[in-house]
Amino acid sequence: MHLITLLLAPLAAAAARVPYKNYILAPASRDLVPASVYQVNGSVTNAKALTRSSGGNVTFHGVSSVTYDFGKNVEGLVSLEVGSASSSSAFLGVTFTESSLWISSVACDATADAGRDAPLWFPVGQGAGKYTPEAKYLRGAFRYLTVVSNTSATVPLHSLHVNFTAAPMQNLRDYGGWFHSDDELINKIWYAGAYTNQLCTIDPAHGDALIHLGTISSTDNISLPRTDTWWSNYTITNGSSTITDGAKRDRLVWPGDMSIALESIAVSTGDLYSIQMALDSLLVLQKPDGQLPYAGKPFYDTVSYTYHLHSLIGMSYLYRFSGDQSWMLSHWNQYVRGLQWALSSVDSTGLANITASSDWLRFGMGGHNIEANSILYFVLQEAQQLAQTLNHTSSVAQWSRIAQGIKSAANELLWDDKAELYRDNQTTTLHPQDGNAWAVKANLTLSDDQSLAISKALRSRWGTYGAPAPEAGATVSPFIGGFELQAHYMADQPAAALDLMRLQWGFMLQDPRMTQSTFIEGYSTDGSLHYAPYTNDPRVSHAHGWSTGPTSALTTYAAGIQLSEAAGATWLIAPQPGNLTVVEAGLTTSKGVFSVSFEHSGGYSHFAFQTPKSTTGMVLLPGATGTLVSKTGQRKALVNGAARGLVGGSWELH
Ligand SMILES: *[C@@H]1O[C@H](CO)[C@@H](O)[C@H](O)[C@H]1NC(C)=O
Ligand SMILES: *[C@@H]1O[C@H](CO)[C@@H](O)[C@H](O)[C@H]1NC(C)=O
Ligand SMILES: *[C@@H]1O[C@H](CO)[C@@H](O)[C@H](O)[C@H]1NC(C)=O
Ligand SMILES: *[C@@H]1O[C@H](CO)[C@@H](O)[C@H](O)[C@H]1NC(C)=O
Ligand SMILES: *[C@@H]1O[C@H](CO)[C@@H](O)[C@H](O)[C@H]1NC(C)=O
Ligand SMILES: *[C@@H]1O[C@H](CO)[C@@H](O)[C@H](O)[C@H]1NC(C)=O
Ligand SMILES: *[C@@H]1O[C@H](CO)[C@@H](O)[C@H](O)[C@H]1NC(C)=O
Ligand SMILES: *[C@@H]1O[C@H](CO)[C@@H](O)[C@H](O)[C@H]1NC(C)=O
Ligand SMILES: *[C@@H]1O[C@H](CO)[C@@H](O)[C@H](O)[C@H]1NC(C)=O
Ligand SMILES: *[C@@H]1O[C@H](CO)[C@@H](O)[C@H](O)[C@H]1NC(C)=O
Ligand SMILES: *[C@@H]1O[C@H](CO)[C@@H](O)[C@H](O)[C@H]1NC(C)=O
Ligand SMILES: *[C@@H]1O[C@H](CO)[C@@H](O)[C@H](O)[C@H]1NC(C)=O
């Protein structure tokens, strides 16, 4: 309890000041009723009554159904208040689906590799009263809920409530961060990303039991409906709340997914507690040789080189946002052993040769792979910085040498001058999205020109529905797309980043097959909701934390609020407006509130920022001139658009 209070208390205090709450999608109450009636089949009177909190008198006359729409993706445990049915053999069933594509009176959408999930059935003929299933039948995510009566009986239904169980430790609308600009689509994307991560944050007692892992495979032919395909009753972490990959599935801790989700959570709700619980659950699984798991329990014990590295990234990111030095120090030996395990794959070429090929379900993750080596290079930079901060510098020189070796070998062996992209490995002409985005993000490139060339080459491949990931078939990956957004900003191409958000995340937010509130896990380059790694389309998750890259990218790069050291003890304010003409954004850490607001077209007509008292930092406004003036009367002239050695406070450009 102590820790929770520690992490959440400053956020609660700051919450009252946070503007733009009207954009927050999280409900004000955890007691939900449907927003509207989507469809009625058969004879049902007064179906609309259940959209009122007080309920009413809905009557099912014989075989019939009503599909309700919650207006956005939600999560929780359903309960029905039923009147006296005309027959003791009457039943009411409930089905759930995230996408309107899978609305049905005989099955839910899916959580297993094949088939669809069974309805929840209630023997309402046995008597009037309240029917609530066991807690393990809470549904991880759904926008549409269908109530079906499958007999000739007359059945009155007086109310339908959903107990919203996501983000159990959060006061759902008390965000520590905000974002607003003149572009309404971009604003909605920021808040949908934040909400997606709220749905993916769960009570750890309700992780996926994975009952069919290894027993149902994608090639099985399963007739509708499976009666035993889903329940959420496996305790996946310690504590009271944890971040998972997805709300409907897998409801498990996946370190790769967290590489995107973590930063987007940190700049929005600020729920770092749920991240720490997730990381702790991975760290207890570390092997004596330093290897960290592909995923948390109850997933198979599997080795993944890249997901191993993502756990190390999770550790340094968490420390950067939380500033919790005692947590970081207590796990430092584990971090170092993890890094040493990864370095044991570096061969005489200078590159890591990947033999543990599990990754984000792309194919061909082996050999001298550019994505894995870029991520390793990134981790080596973070490790050196952490070691300096924590005064554990004995390995820094070695790490620096290995990093230089990776950088020169990658550029010598994997760079393709004609395509202006890296090849996936030495024996292919495929130019992956993941490795190229990561190479720029990690600064594996040798020059700004090279990063710019990659940004342009990636952009030139965009299709109607977004940026392709050819390393995973005809796939648009909103996960790797999140890293591509970061790469465009790092290549100083903010317009490309914004255009990709509008194109790809705009599609994801606005398409009628989606939830208009949360972001899907993946889809096809032709716009169909088929994610190549899966054969079972109803299984795709429509609320996946790894698809929330724009939320952190907008705060970090468009608004330019960057925490350089733990909890923002030092910071960099470096906006990249692109064609946004008005931006206001902020986030809260244990040190206080960091915020930026500006108006920009051609140049800055207004620029102001605020950072906590105990901190120091610098401002970069390329091309801008003038003097920064603080509320306390300090003045600092911009020199070549930069001002260094600023102390925390409220500053404005004059
Ligand atoms: C509900 O409506 C049905 C007819 O649709 C009626 O028979 C029944 O008496 C009503 N019940 C209540 C409690 O109003
Ligand atoms: C209702 O009927 C329509 C038209 O036959 C059908 O497409 C739809 O799937 C049905 N809905 C449910 C929930 O059964
Ligand atoms: C209605 O569904 C229940 C639960 O699956 C089942 O036991 C019952 O036989 C069904 N009734 C009819 C008439 O299909
Ligand atoms: C919702 O579920 C939580 C957790 O099980 C419980 O504490 C709470 O009382 C429930 N709320 C309602 C309105 O049923
Ligand atoms: C599923 O059905 C297809 C087409 O009928 C068949 O080719 C395949 O072998 C079946 N798979 C299994 C696991 O039975
Ligand atoms: C989850 O529920 C299923 C079905 O009731 C049960 O078989 C299983 O043992 C439960 N698992 C746990 C971890 O409680
Ligand atoms: C909870 O913490 C204990 C003590 O560190 C550890 O042994 C256990 O594995 C943890 N459980 C989970 C699910 O992470
Ligand atoms: C090299 O990359 C190609 C393209 O992604 C892939 O098909 C191949 O399997 C990779 N090689 C190894 C050893 O993984
Ligand atoms: C990577 O290591 C494997 C296993 O030792 C070996 O077979 C393979 O040739 C190596 N790949 C490269 C590109 O060196
Ligand atoms: C590291 O050393 C510096 C300078 O001596 C000191 O200020 C800082 O507190 C030390 N940090 C840790 C984690 O020991
Ligand atoms: C990126 O790497 C180059 C050397 O190739 C170095 O000069 C530059 O400082 C690095 N940039 C950052 C942000 O670390
Ligand atoms: C920014 O660019 C996008 C397309 O690239 C355009 O739709 C939008 O209107 C532009 N916004 C402004 C303020 O110019």
Short mmCIF file of N, CA and C in Angstrom, two decimals, residues 7 34 74 138-139 142 170 174 239 328 367 446 528 541 550 556 568 571 573 579 610:
data_model
loop_
_atom_site.label_atom_id
_atom_site.label_comp_id
_atom_site.label_asym_id
_atom_site.label_seq_id
_atom_site.Cartn_x
_atom_site.Cartn_y
_atom_site.Cartn_z
N LEU A 7 3.27 6.61 -5.24
CA LEU A 7 3.27 6.88 -6.68
C LEU A 7 2.04 7.66 -7.12
N PRO A 34 -25.61 0.31 -21.39
CA PRO A 34 -25.36 0.55 -22.81
C PRO A 34 -25.70 1.98 -23.21
N VAL A 74 -15.30 -1.18 -23.93
CA VAL A 74 -15.31 -1.18 -22.46
C VAL A 74 -14.89 -2.56 -21.96
N LEU A 138 -15.45 -12.09 -16.48
CA LEU A 138 -15.42 -10.70 -16.93
C LEU A 138 -14.85 -10.72 -18.34
N ARG A 139 -15.41 -9.86 -19.20
CA ARG A 139 -14.95 -9.84 -20.60
C ARG A 139 -13.96 -8.70 -20.75
N PHE A 142 -15.11 -5.23 -25.03
CA PHE A 142 -16.22 -5.35 -25.97
C PHE A 142 -16.84 -3.98 -26.13
N GLN A 170 -6.86 3.02 -10.61
CA GLN A 170 -6.91 4.41 -11.09
C GLN A 170 -8.25 5.06 -10.76
N ASP A 174 -8.69 10.92 -13.74
CA ASP A 174 -7.65 11.78 -13.17
C ASP A 174 -6.31 11.53 -13.84
N GLY A 239 0.75 -7.68 -6.52
CA GLY A 239 0.17 -6.35 -6.42
C GLY A 239 -1.29 -6.31 -6.82
N MET A 328 15.52 0.77 -8.95
CA MET A 328 16.50 0.51 -10.01
C MET A 328 17.77 -0.12 -9.43
N GLY A 367 20.02 -14.71 -37.50
CA GLY A 367 21.28 -14.21 -38.05
C GLY A 367 21.59 -12.81 -37.57
N LEU A 446 24.92 6.75 -39.18
CA LEU A 446 26.20 7.46 -39.06
C LEU A 446 26.04 8.96 -39.21
N SER A 528 -8.25 -4.82 -44.75
CA SER A 528 -9.11 -5.82 -44.12
C SER A 528 -8.60 -6.09 -42.71
N SER A 541 -7.12 -8.47 -31.28
CA SER A 541 -7.45 -7.58 -30.17
C SER A 541 -7.65 -6.16 -30.70
N PRO A 550 1.36 7.04 -30.78
CA PRO A 550 1.19 8.49 -30.95
C PRO A 550 1.10 9.26 -29.62
N THR A 556 6.20 13.84 -26.31
CA THR A 556 7.66 13.87 -26.27
C THR A 556 8.25 14.72 -27.39
N GLY A 568 12.58 13.55 -14.42
CA GLY A 568 12.71 14.90 -14.96
C GLY A 568 13.58 15.82 -14.13
N TRP A 571 15.82 18.07 -17.86
CA TRP A 571 14.84 17.95 -18.95
C TRP A 571 15.32 18.70 -20.17
N ILE A 573 13.33 20.70 -23.40
CA ILE A 573 12.09 21.13 -24.05
C ILE A 573 12.46 21.43 -25.51
N ASN A 579 3.07 20.75 -38.84
CA ASN A 579 2.11 21.80 -39.19
C ASN A 579 1.03 22.01 -38.12
N GLN A 610 6.58 25.20 -18.40
CA GLN A 610 6.69 25.15 -16.95
C GLN A 610 7.34 23.84 -16.55
#
